[in-house]
mmCIF file of C-alpha atoms in Angstrom:
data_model
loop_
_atom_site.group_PDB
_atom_site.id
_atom_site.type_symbol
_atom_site.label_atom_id
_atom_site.label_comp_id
_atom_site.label_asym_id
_atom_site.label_seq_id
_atom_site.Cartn_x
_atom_site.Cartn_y
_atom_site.Cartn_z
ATOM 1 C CA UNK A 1 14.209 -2.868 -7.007
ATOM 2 C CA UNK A 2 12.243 -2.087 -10.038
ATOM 3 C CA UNK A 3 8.468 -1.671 -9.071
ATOM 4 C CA UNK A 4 5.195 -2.842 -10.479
ATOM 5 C CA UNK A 5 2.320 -1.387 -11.254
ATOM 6 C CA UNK A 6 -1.118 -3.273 -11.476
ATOM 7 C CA UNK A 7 -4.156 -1.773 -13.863
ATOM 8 C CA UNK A 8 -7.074 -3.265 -11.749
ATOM 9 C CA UNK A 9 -10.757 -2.774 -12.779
ATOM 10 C CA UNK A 10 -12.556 -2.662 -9.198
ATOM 11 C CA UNK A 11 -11.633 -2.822 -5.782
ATOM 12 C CA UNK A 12 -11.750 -6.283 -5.365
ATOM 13 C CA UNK A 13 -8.889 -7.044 -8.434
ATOM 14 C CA UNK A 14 -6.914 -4.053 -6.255
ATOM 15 C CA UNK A 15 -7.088 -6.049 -2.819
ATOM 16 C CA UNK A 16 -6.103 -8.883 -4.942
ATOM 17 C CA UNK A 17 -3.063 -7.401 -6.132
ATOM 18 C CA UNK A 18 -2.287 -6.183 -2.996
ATOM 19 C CA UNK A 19 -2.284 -9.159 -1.334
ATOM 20 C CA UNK A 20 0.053 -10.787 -4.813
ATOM 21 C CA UNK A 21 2.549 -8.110 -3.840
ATOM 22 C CA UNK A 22 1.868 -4.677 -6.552
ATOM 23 C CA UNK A 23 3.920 -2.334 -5.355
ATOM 24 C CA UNK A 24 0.774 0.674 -6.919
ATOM 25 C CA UNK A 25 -2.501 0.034 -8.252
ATOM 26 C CA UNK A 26 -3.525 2.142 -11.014
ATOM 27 C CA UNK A 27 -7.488 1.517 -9.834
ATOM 28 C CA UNK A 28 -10.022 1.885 -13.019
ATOM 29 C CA UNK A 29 -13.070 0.990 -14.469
ATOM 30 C CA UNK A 30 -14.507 -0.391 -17.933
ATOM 31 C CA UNK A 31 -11.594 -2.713 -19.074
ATOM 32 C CA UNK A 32 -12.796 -2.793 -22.550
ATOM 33 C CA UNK A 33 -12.786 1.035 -22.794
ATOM 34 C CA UNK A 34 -9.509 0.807 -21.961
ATOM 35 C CA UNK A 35 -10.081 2.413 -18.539
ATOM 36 C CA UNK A 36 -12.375 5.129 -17.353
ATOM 37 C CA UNK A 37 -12.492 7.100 -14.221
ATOM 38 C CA UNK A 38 -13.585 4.546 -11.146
ATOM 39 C CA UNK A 39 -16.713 5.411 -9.811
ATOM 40 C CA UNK A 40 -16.979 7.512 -6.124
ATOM 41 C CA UNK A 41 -17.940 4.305 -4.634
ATOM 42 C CA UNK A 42 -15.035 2.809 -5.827
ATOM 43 C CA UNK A 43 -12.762 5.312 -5.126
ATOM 44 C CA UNK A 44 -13.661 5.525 -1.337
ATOM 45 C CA UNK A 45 -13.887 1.918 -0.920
ATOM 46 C CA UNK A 46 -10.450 1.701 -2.449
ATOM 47 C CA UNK A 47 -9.574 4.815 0.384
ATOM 48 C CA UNK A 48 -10.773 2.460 2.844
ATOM 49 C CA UNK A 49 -9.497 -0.720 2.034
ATOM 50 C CA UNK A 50 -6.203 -0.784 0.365
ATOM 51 C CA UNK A 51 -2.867 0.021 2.142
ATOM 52 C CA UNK A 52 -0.755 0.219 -0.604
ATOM 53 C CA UNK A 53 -0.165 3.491 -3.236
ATOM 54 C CA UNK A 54 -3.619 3.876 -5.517
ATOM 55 C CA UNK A 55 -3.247 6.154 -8.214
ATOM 56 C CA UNK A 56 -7.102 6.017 -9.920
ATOM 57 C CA UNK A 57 -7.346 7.523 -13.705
ATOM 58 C CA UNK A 58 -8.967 10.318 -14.888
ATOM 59 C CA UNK A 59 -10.575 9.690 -18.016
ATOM 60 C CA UNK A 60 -14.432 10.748 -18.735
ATOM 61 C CA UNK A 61 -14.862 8.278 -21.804
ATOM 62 C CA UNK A 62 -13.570 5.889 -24.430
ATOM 63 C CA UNK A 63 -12.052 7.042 -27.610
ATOM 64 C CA UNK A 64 -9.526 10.027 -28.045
ATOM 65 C CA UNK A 65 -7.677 11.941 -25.502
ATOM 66 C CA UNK A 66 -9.293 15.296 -27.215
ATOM 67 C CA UNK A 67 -12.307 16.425 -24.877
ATOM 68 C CA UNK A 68 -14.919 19.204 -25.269
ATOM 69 C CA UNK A 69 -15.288 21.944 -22.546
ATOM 70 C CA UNK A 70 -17.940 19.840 -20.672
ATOM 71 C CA UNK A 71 -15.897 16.801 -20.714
ATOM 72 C CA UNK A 72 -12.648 18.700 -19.762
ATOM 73 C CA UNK A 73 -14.931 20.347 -16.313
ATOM 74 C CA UNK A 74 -15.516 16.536 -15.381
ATOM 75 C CA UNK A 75 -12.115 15.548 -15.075
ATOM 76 C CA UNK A 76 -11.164 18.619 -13.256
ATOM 77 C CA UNK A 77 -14.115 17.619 -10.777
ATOM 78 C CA UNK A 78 -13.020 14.401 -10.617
ATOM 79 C CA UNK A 79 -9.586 15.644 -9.726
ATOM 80 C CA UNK A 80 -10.353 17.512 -7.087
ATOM 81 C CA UNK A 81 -12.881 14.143 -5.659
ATOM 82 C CA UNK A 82 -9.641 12.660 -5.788
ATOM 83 C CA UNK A 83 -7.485 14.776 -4.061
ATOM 84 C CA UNK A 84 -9.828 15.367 -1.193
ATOM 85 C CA UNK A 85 -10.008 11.647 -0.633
ATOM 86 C CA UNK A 86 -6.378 11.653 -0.046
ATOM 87 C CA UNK A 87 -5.101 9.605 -2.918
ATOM 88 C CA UNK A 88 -1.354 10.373 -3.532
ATOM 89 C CA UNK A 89 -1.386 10.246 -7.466
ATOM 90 C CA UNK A 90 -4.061 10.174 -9.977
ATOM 91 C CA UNK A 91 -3.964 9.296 -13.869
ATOM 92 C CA UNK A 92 -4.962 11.561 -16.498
ATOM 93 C CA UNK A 93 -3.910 12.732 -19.824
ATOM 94 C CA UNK A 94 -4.919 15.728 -22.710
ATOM 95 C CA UNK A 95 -4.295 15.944 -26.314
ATOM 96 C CA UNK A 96 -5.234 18.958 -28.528
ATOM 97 C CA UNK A 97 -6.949 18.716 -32.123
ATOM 98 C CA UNK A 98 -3.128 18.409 -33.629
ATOM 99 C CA UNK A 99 -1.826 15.444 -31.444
ATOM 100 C CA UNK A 100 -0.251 17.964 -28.920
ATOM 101 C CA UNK A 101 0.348 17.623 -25.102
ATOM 102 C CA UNK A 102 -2.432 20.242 -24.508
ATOM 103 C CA UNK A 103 -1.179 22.444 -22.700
ATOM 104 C CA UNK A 104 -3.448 25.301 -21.751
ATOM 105 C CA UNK A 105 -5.439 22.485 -19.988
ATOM 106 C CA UNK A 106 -2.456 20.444 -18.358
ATOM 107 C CA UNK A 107 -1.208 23.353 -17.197
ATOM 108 C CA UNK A 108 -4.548 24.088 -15.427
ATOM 109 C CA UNK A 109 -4.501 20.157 -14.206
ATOM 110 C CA UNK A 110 -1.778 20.538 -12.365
ATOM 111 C CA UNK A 111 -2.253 22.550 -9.498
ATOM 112 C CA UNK A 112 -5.361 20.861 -8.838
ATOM 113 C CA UNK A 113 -3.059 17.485 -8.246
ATOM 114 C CA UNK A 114 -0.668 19.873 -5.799
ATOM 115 C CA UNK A 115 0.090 17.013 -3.287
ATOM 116 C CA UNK A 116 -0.450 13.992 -5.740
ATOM 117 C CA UNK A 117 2.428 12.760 -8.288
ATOM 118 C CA UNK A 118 0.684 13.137 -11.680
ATOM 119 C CA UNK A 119 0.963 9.891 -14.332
ATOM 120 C CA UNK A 120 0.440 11.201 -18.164
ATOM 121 C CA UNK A 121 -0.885 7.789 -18.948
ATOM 122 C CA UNK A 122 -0.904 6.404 -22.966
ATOM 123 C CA UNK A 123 -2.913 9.234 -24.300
ATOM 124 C CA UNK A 124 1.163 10.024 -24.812
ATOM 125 C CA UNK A 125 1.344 6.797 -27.411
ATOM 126 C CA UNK A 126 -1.076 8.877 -29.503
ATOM 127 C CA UNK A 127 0.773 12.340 -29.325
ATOM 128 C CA UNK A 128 2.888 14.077 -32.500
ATOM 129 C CA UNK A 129 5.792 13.911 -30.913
ATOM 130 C CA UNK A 130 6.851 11.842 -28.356
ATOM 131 C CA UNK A 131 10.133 13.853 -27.601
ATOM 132 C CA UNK A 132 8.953 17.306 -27.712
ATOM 133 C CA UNK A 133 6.120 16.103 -25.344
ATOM 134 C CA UNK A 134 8.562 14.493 -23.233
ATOM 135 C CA UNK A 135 9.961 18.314 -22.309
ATOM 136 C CA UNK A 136 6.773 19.443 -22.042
ATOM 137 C CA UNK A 137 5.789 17.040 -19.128
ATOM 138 C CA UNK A 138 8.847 17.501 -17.611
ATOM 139 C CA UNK A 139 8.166 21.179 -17.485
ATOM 140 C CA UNK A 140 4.859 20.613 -16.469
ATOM 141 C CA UNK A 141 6.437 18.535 -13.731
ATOM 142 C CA UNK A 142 4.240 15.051 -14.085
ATOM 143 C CA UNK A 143 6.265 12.288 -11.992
ATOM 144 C CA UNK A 144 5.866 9.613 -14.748
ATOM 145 C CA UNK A 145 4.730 8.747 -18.401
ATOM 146 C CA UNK A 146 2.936 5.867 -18.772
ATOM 147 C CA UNK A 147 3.770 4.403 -22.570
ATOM 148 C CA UNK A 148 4.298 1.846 -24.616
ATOM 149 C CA UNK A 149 6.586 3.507 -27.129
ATOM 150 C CA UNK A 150 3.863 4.509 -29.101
ATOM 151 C CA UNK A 151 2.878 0.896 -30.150
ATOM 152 C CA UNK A 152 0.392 -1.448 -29.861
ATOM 153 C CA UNK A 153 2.457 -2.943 -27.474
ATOM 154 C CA UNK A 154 5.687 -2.124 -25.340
ATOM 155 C CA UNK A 155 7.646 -4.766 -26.496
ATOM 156 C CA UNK A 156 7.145 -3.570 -30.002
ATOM 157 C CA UNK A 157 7.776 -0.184 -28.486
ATOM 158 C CA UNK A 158 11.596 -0.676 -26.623
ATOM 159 C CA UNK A 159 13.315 1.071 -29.072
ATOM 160 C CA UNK A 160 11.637 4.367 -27.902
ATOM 161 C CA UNK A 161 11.074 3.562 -24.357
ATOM 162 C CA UNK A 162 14.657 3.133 -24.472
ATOM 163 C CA UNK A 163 15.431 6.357 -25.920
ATOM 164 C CA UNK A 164 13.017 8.115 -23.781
ATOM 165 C CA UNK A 165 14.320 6.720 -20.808
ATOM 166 C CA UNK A 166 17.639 7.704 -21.825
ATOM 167 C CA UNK A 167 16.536 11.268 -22.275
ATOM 168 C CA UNK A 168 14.113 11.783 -19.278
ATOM 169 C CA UNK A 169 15.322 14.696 -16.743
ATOM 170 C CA UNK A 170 12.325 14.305 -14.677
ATOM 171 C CA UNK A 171 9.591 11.855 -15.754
ATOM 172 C CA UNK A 172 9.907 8.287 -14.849
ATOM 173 C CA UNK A 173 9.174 6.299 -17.925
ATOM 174 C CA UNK A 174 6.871 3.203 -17.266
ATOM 175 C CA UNK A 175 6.225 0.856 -19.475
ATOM 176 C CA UNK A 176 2.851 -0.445 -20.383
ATOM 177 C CA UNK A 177 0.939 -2.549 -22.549
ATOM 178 C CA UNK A 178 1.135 -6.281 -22.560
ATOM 179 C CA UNK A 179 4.129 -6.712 -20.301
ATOM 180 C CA UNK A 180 4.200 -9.837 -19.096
ATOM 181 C CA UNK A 181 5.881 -12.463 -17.333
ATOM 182 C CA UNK A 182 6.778 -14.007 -20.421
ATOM 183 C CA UNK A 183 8.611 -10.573 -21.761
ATOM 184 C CA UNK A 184 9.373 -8.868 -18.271
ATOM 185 C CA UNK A 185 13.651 -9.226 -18.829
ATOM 186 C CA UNK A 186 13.296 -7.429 -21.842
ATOM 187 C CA UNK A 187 12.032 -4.016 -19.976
ATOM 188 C CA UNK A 188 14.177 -4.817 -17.016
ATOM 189 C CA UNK A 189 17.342 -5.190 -19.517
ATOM 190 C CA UNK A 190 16.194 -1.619 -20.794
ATOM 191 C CA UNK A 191 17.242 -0.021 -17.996
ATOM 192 C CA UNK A 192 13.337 1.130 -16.662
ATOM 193 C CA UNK A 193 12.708 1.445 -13.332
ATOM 194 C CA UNK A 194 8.589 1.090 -13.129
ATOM 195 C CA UNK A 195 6.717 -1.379 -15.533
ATOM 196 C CA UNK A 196 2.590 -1.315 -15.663
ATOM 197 C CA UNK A 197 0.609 -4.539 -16.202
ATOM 198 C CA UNK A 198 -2.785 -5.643 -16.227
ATOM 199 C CA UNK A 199 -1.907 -9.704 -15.501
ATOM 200 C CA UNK A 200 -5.333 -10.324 -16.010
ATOM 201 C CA UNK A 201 -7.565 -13.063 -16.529
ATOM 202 C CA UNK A 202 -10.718 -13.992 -17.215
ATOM 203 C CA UNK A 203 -12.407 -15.317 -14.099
ATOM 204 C CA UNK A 204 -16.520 -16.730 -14.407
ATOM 205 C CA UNK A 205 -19.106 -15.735 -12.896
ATOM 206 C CA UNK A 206 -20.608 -17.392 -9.976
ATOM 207 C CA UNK A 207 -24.344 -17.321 -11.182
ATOM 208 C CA UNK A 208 -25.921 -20.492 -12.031
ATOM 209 C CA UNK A 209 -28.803 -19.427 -14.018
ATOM 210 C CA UNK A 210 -27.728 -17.946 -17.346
ATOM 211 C CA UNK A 211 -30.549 -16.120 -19.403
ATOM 212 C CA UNK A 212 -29.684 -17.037 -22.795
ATOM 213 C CA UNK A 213 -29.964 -14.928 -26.202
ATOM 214 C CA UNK A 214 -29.860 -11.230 -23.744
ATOM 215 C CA UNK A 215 -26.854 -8.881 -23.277
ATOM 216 C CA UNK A 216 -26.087 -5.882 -22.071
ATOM 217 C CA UNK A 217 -23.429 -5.535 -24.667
ATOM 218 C CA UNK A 218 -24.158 -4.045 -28.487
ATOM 219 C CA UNK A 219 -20.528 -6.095 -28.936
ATOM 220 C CA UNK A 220 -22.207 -9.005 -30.050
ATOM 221 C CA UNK A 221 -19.182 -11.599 -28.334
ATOM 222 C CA UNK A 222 -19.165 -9.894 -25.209
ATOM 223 C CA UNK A 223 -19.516 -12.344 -22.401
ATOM 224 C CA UNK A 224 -21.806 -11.494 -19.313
ATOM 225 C CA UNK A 225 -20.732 -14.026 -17.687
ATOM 226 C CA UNK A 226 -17.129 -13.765 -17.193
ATOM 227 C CA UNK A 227 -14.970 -10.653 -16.064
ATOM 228 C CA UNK A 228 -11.564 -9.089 -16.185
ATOM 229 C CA UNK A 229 -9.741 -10.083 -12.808
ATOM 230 C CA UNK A 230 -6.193 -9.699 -11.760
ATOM 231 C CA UNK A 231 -4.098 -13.227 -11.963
ATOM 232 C CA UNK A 232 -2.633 -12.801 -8.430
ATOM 233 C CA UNK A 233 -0.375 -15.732 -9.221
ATOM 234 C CA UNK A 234 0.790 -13.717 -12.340
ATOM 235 C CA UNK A 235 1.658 -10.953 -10.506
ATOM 236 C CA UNK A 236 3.749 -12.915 -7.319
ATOM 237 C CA UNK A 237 5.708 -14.599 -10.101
ATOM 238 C CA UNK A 238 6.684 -10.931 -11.915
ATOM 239 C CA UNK A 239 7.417 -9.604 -8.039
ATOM 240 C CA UNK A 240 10.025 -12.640 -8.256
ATOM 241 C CA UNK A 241 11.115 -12.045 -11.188
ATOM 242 C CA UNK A 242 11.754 -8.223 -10.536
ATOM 243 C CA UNK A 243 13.599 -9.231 -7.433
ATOM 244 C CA UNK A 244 15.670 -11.223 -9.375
ATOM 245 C CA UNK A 245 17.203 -9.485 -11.524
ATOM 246 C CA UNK A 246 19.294 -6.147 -11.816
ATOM 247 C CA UNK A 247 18.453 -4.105 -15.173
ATOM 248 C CA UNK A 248 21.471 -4.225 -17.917
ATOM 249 C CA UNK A 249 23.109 -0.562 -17.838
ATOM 250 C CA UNK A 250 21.599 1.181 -21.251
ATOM 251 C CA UNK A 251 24.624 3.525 -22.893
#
Protein backbone atom coordinates (compact mmCIF):
# COMPACT_ATOMS: atom_id res chain seq x y z
CA UNK A 1 0.00 0.00 0.00
CA UNK A 2 1.28 3.36 -0.84
CA UNK A 3 2.37 5.20 2.45
CA UNK A 4 1.92 8.64 3.87
CA UNK A 5 3.93 10.92 5.19
CA UNK A 6 2.76 13.75 7.64
CA UNK A 7 4.92 17.27 7.93
CA UNK A 8 3.92 18.03 11.62
CA UNK A 9 5.16 21.21 13.43
CA UNK A 10 5.44 19.89 17.20
CA UNK A 11 4.95 16.87 18.98
CA UNK A 12 1.56 17.23 19.72
CA UNK A 13 0.41 17.57 15.62
CA UNK A 14 2.86 14.17 15.47
CA UNK A 15 0.77 12.19 18.22
CA UNK A 16 -2.09 13.50 16.32
CA UNK A 17 -1.17 12.00 13.20
CA UNK A 18 -0.27 9.05 14.74
CA UNK A 19 -3.27 8.37 16.22
CA UNK A 20 -5.15 9.50 12.29
CA UNK A 21 -3.05 6.65 10.95
CA UNK A 22 0.57 8.46 9.16
CA UNK A 23 2.42 5.81 8.32
CA UNK A 24 6.05 8.57 9.12
CA UNK A 25 6.11 11.86 10.54
CA UNK A 26 8.50 14.17 9.09
CA UNK A 27 8.60 16.16 12.77
CA UNK A 28 9.59 20.09 12.26
CA UNK A 29 9.37 23.36 13.47
CA UNK A 30 8.45 27.03 12.17
CA UNK A 31 5.67 26.22 9.57
CA UNK A 32 5.99 29.52 7.97
CA UNK A 33 9.75 29.04 7.39
CA UNK A 34 8.86 26.24 5.70
CA UNK A 35 10.38 23.94 8.35
CA UNK A 36 13.43 24.22 10.52
CA UNK A 37 15.24 21.76 12.60
CA UNK A 38 12.80 20.76 15.80
CA UNK A 39 14.18 21.82 18.85
CA UNK A 40 16.12 19.04 21.42
CA UNK A 41 13.09 19.19 23.48
CA UNK A 42 11.12 18.29 20.75
CA UNK A 43 13.11 15.81 19.39
CA UNK A 44 13.31 13.71 22.67
CA UNK A 45 9.80 14.18 23.50
CA UNK A 46 9.00 12.94 20.03
CA UNK A 47 11.75 9.81 21.10
CA UNK A 48 9.56 9.29 23.92
CA UNK A 49 6.23 9.52 22.78
CA UNK A 50 5.62 8.45 19.30
CA UNK A 51 5.68 4.77 18.13
CA UNK A 52 5.60 5.22 14.69
CA UNK A 53 8.82 6.13 12.08
CA UNK A 54 9.96 10.05 12.85
CA UNK A 55 12.25 11.32 10.45
CA UNK A 56 12.94 15.20 11.97
CA UNK A 57 14.64 17.79 9.31
CA UNK A 58 17.75 19.27 9.33
CA UNK A 59 17.59 22.69 8.31
CA UNK A 60 19.40 25.67 10.40
CA UNK A 61 17.20 28.55 8.79
CA UNK A 62 14.74 29.92 6.28
CA UNK A 63 15.72 30.93 2.86
CA UNK A 64 18.18 29.00 0.47
CA UNK A 65 19.59 25.61 0.77
CA UNK A 66 23.27 27.37 0.35
CA UNK A 67 24.84 27.60 3.99
CA UNK A 68 28.09 29.20 5.26
CA UNK A 69 30.72 27.07 7.15
CA UNK A 70 29.07 27.91 10.55
CA UNK A 71 25.70 27.05 9.41
CA UNK A 72 26.90 23.83 7.60
CA UNK A 73 28.79 22.68 11.47
CA UNK A 74 25.12 23.06 12.93
CA UNK A 75 23.49 20.68 10.86
CA UNK A 76 26.23 18.22 11.16
CA UNK A 77 25.70 18.66 15.08
CA UNK A 78 22.33 18.34 14.76
CA UNK A 79 22.84 15.14 12.85
CA UNK A 80 24.70 13.49 15.06
CA UNK A 81 21.81 14.78 18.19
CA UNK A 82 19.74 12.90 15.98
CA UNK A 83 21.32 9.84 15.46
CA UNK A 84 22.22 9.32 19.07
CA UNK A 85 18.58 9.67 19.97
CA UNK A 86 17.86 6.77 17.84
CA UNK A 87 15.74 8.26 15.13
CA UNK A 88 15.81 6.00 11.99
CA UNK A 89 15.87 8.82 9.25
CA UNK A 90 16.43 12.45 9.37
CA UNK A 91 15.74 15.28 6.64
CA UNK A 92 18.27 17.45 5.25
CA UNK A 93 19.37 18.88 2.05
CA UNK A 94 22.64 21.11 0.41
CA UNK A 95 22.90 23.19 -2.59
CA UNK A 96 26.14 24.90 -3.81
CA UNK A 97 26.40 28.66 -5.11
CA UNK A 98 25.43 27.15 -8.82
CA UNK A 99 22.18 25.21 -7.89
CA UNK A 100 24.23 21.92 -7.47
CA UNK A 101 23.60 18.87 -5.17
CA UNK A 102 26.67 19.91 -3.07
CA UNK A 103 28.50 17.40 -2.90
CA UNK A 104 31.69 17.81 -0.94
CA UNK A 105 29.23 18.40 1.99
CA UNK A 106 26.58 15.55 1.26
CA UNK A 107 29.14 13.38 0.91
CA UNK A 108 30.42 14.30 4.42
CA UNK A 109 26.50 14.06 5.66
CA UNK A 110 26.26 10.83 5.01
CA UNK A 111 28.19 8.78 7.15
CA UNK A 112 27.10 10.74 9.97
CA UNK A 113 23.32 9.31 9.13
CA UNK A 114 25.09 5.53 8.93
CA UNK A 115 22.03 3.72 10.46
CA UNK A 116 19.28 6.33 9.43
CA UNK A 117 17.64 6.36 5.74
CA UNK A 118 18.50 9.90 4.53
CA UNK A 119 15.39 12.13 2.80
CA UNK A 120 16.96 14.98 0.33
CA UNK A 121 13.90 17.02 1.06
CA UNK A 122 12.74 20.10 -1.62
CA UNK A 123 15.96 21.95 -1.44
CA UNK A 124 15.98 19.38 -4.75
CA UNK A 125 12.90 21.64 -6.37
CA UNK A 126 15.50 24.43 -6.37
CA UNK A 127 18.53 22.45 -7.90
CA UNK A 128 19.98 22.95 -11.80
CA UNK A 129 19.19 19.86 -12.70
CA UNK A 130 16.83 17.68 -11.42
CA UNK A 131 18.14 14.55 -13.40
CA UNK A 132 21.76 14.86 -13.01
CA UNK A 133 21.01 15.33 -9.23
CA UNK A 134 18.86 12.43 -9.28
CA UNK A 135 22.30 10.17 -10.01
CA UNK A 136 24.00 11.98 -7.70
CA UNK A 137 21.70 11.00 -4.71
CA UNK A 138 21.49 7.75 -5.83
CA UNK A 139 25.22 7.51 -5.65
CA UNK A 140 25.26 9.16 -2.55
CA UNK A 141 22.79 6.49 -1.51
CA UNK A 142 19.81 8.83 0.14
CA UNK A 143 16.62 6.43 0.48
CA UNK A 144 14.20 9.10 -0.90
CA UNK A 145 13.74 12.61 -2.59
CA UNK A 146 11.28 14.59 -1.30
CA UNK A 147 9.86 16.95 -4.41
CA UNK A 148 7.35 18.47 -5.96
CA UNK A 149 8.66 18.39 -9.51
CA UNK A 150 10.25 21.49 -9.09
CA UNK A 151 6.95 23.52 -8.77
CA UNK A 152 5.12 25.41 -6.58
CA UNK A 153 3.14 22.56 -6.19
CA UNK A 154 3.23 18.69 -7.03
CA UNK A 155 0.31 18.61 -8.95
CA UNK A 156 1.75 21.23 -11.19
CA UNK A 157 4.87 19.16 -10.92
CA UNK A 158 3.57 15.30 -12.23
CA UNK A 159 5.07 15.56 -15.34
CA UNK A 160 8.57 15.33 -13.68
CA UNK A 161 7.72 13.34 -10.71
CA UNK A 162 6.62 11.04 -13.25
CA UNK A 163 9.69 10.99 -15.15
CA UNK A 164 11.78 10.83 -12.13
CA UNK A 165 10.02 8.07 -10.81
CA UNK A 166 10.40 6.35 -13.95
CA UNK A 167 14.13 6.82 -13.87
CA UNK A 168 14.96 6.28 -10.11
CA UNK A 169 17.46 3.17 -9.47
CA UNK A 170 17.56 3.83 -5.87
CA UNK A 171 15.73 6.88 -4.46
CA UNK A 172 12.13 6.62 -3.67
CA UNK A 173 10.46 9.64 -5.12
CA UNK A 174 7.84 11.27 -2.72
CA UNK A 175 5.77 13.67 -3.58
CA UNK A 176 5.18 16.85 -1.72
CA UNK A 177 3.59 20.05 -1.69
CA UNK A 178 -0.11 20.55 -1.45
CA UNK A 179 -1.21 16.97 -1.91
CA UNK A 180 -4.34 16.60 -0.79
CA UNK A 181 -7.32 14.64 -0.45
CA UNK A 182 -8.86 16.46 -3.10
CA UNK A 183 -5.79 15.58 -5.68
CA UNK A 184 -4.43 12.30 -3.93
CA UNK A 185 -5.57 9.81 -7.29
CA UNK A 186 -3.60 11.89 -9.35
CA UNK A 187 -0.10 10.86 -7.50
CA UNK A 188 -1.44 7.43 -6.84
CA UNK A 189 -2.29 7.09 -10.78
CA UNK A 190 1.49 8.18 -11.25
CA UNK A 191 2.72 5.21 -10.17
CA UNK A 192 4.54 6.76 -6.61
CA UNK A 193 4.81 4.78 -3.86
CA UNK A 194 5.25 7.52 -0.79
CA UNK A 195 3.30 10.92 -0.91
CA UNK A 196 4.16 13.84 1.88
CA UNK A 197 1.40 16.12 3.22
CA UNK A 198 0.97 18.66 5.70
CA UNK A 199 -3.21 18.22 6.02
CA UNK A 200 -3.13 21.04 8.13
CA UNK A 201 -5.37 23.40 9.61
CA UNK A 202 -5.64 26.21 11.43
CA UNK A 203 -6.76 25.39 14.95
CA UNK A 204 -7.34 28.66 17.77
CA UNK A 205 -5.94 29.20 20.54
CA UNK A 206 -7.41 28.45 23.83
CA UNK A 207 -6.57 31.85 25.59
CA UNK A 208 -9.34 34.07 26.42
CA UNK A 209 -7.64 37.28 26.93
CA UNK A 210 -6.24 38.64 23.68
CA UNK A 211 -3.81 41.73 24.02
CA UNK A 212 -4.72 43.69 21.11
CA UNK A 213 -2.44 45.93 18.69
CA UNK A 214 1.05 43.50 19.97
CA UNK A 215 2.75 40.71 17.94
CA UNK A 216 5.49 38.83 17.95
CA UNK A 217 5.44 38.78 14.21
CA UNK A 218 7.22 41.73 11.88
CA UNK A 219 4.54 39.90 9.23
CA UNK A 220 2.06 42.33 9.92
CA UNK A 221 -1.15 39.48 9.28
CA UNK A 222 0.38 36.97 11.29
CA UNK A 223 -2.09 35.64 13.77
CA UNK A 224 -0.96 34.88 17.47
CA UNK A 225 -3.73 33.42 18.13
CA UNK A 226 -4.19 30.55 15.92
CA UNK A 227 -1.60 27.75 14.88
CA UNK A 228 -0.72 25.23 12.25
CA UNK A 229 -2.20 21.76 13.45
CA UNK A 230 -2.56 18.52 11.66
CA UNK A 231 -6.41 17.82 10.42
CA UNK A 232 -6.44 14.24 11.84
CA UNK A 233 -9.71 13.74 10.00
CA UNK A 234 -7.81 14.81 6.77
CA UNK A 235 -5.35 12.45 7.17
CA UNK A 236 -7.83 9.09 8.16
CA UNK A 237 -9.72 10.00 4.99
CA UNK A 238 -6.23 10.00 2.65
CA UNK A 239 -5.25 6.53 4.73
CA UNK A 240 -8.72 5.40 3.07
CA UNK A 241 -8.21 6.63 0.17
CA UNK A 242 -4.61 5.08 -0.21
CA UNK A 243 -6.10 1.79 0.79
CA UNK A 244 -8.36 2.08 -1.83
CA UNK A 245 -6.85 2.25 -4.60
CA UNK A 246 -3.97 0.46 -6.62
CA UNK A 247 -1.65 3.07 -8.61
CA UNK A 248 -2.21 2.96 -12.65
CA UNK A 249 1.06 1.16 -14.12
CA UNK A 250 3.22 4.32 -15.65
CA UNK A 251 5.01 3.01 -19.17
Amino acid sequence: MLKLEVCCYGVDCALAAEKAGADRVELCAAPAEGGLTPSAGSLKQARAELTLPVHPIVRPRGGDFCFTNSEFNEIKSDIALIRELGFPGVVVGILDVDGHIDLPRMKQIMPLCEGMAVTFHRAFDLCHSPLMALQQLTDLGVARILTSGQQQSAESGLALLKELNRMTRGPIIMAGAGVRLSNLQKFIDAGLSEVHSSASQRVASPMRYRKAGVSMSSVAETDEFSRTCVDTDMVEAMKVALSLSSPVRVA
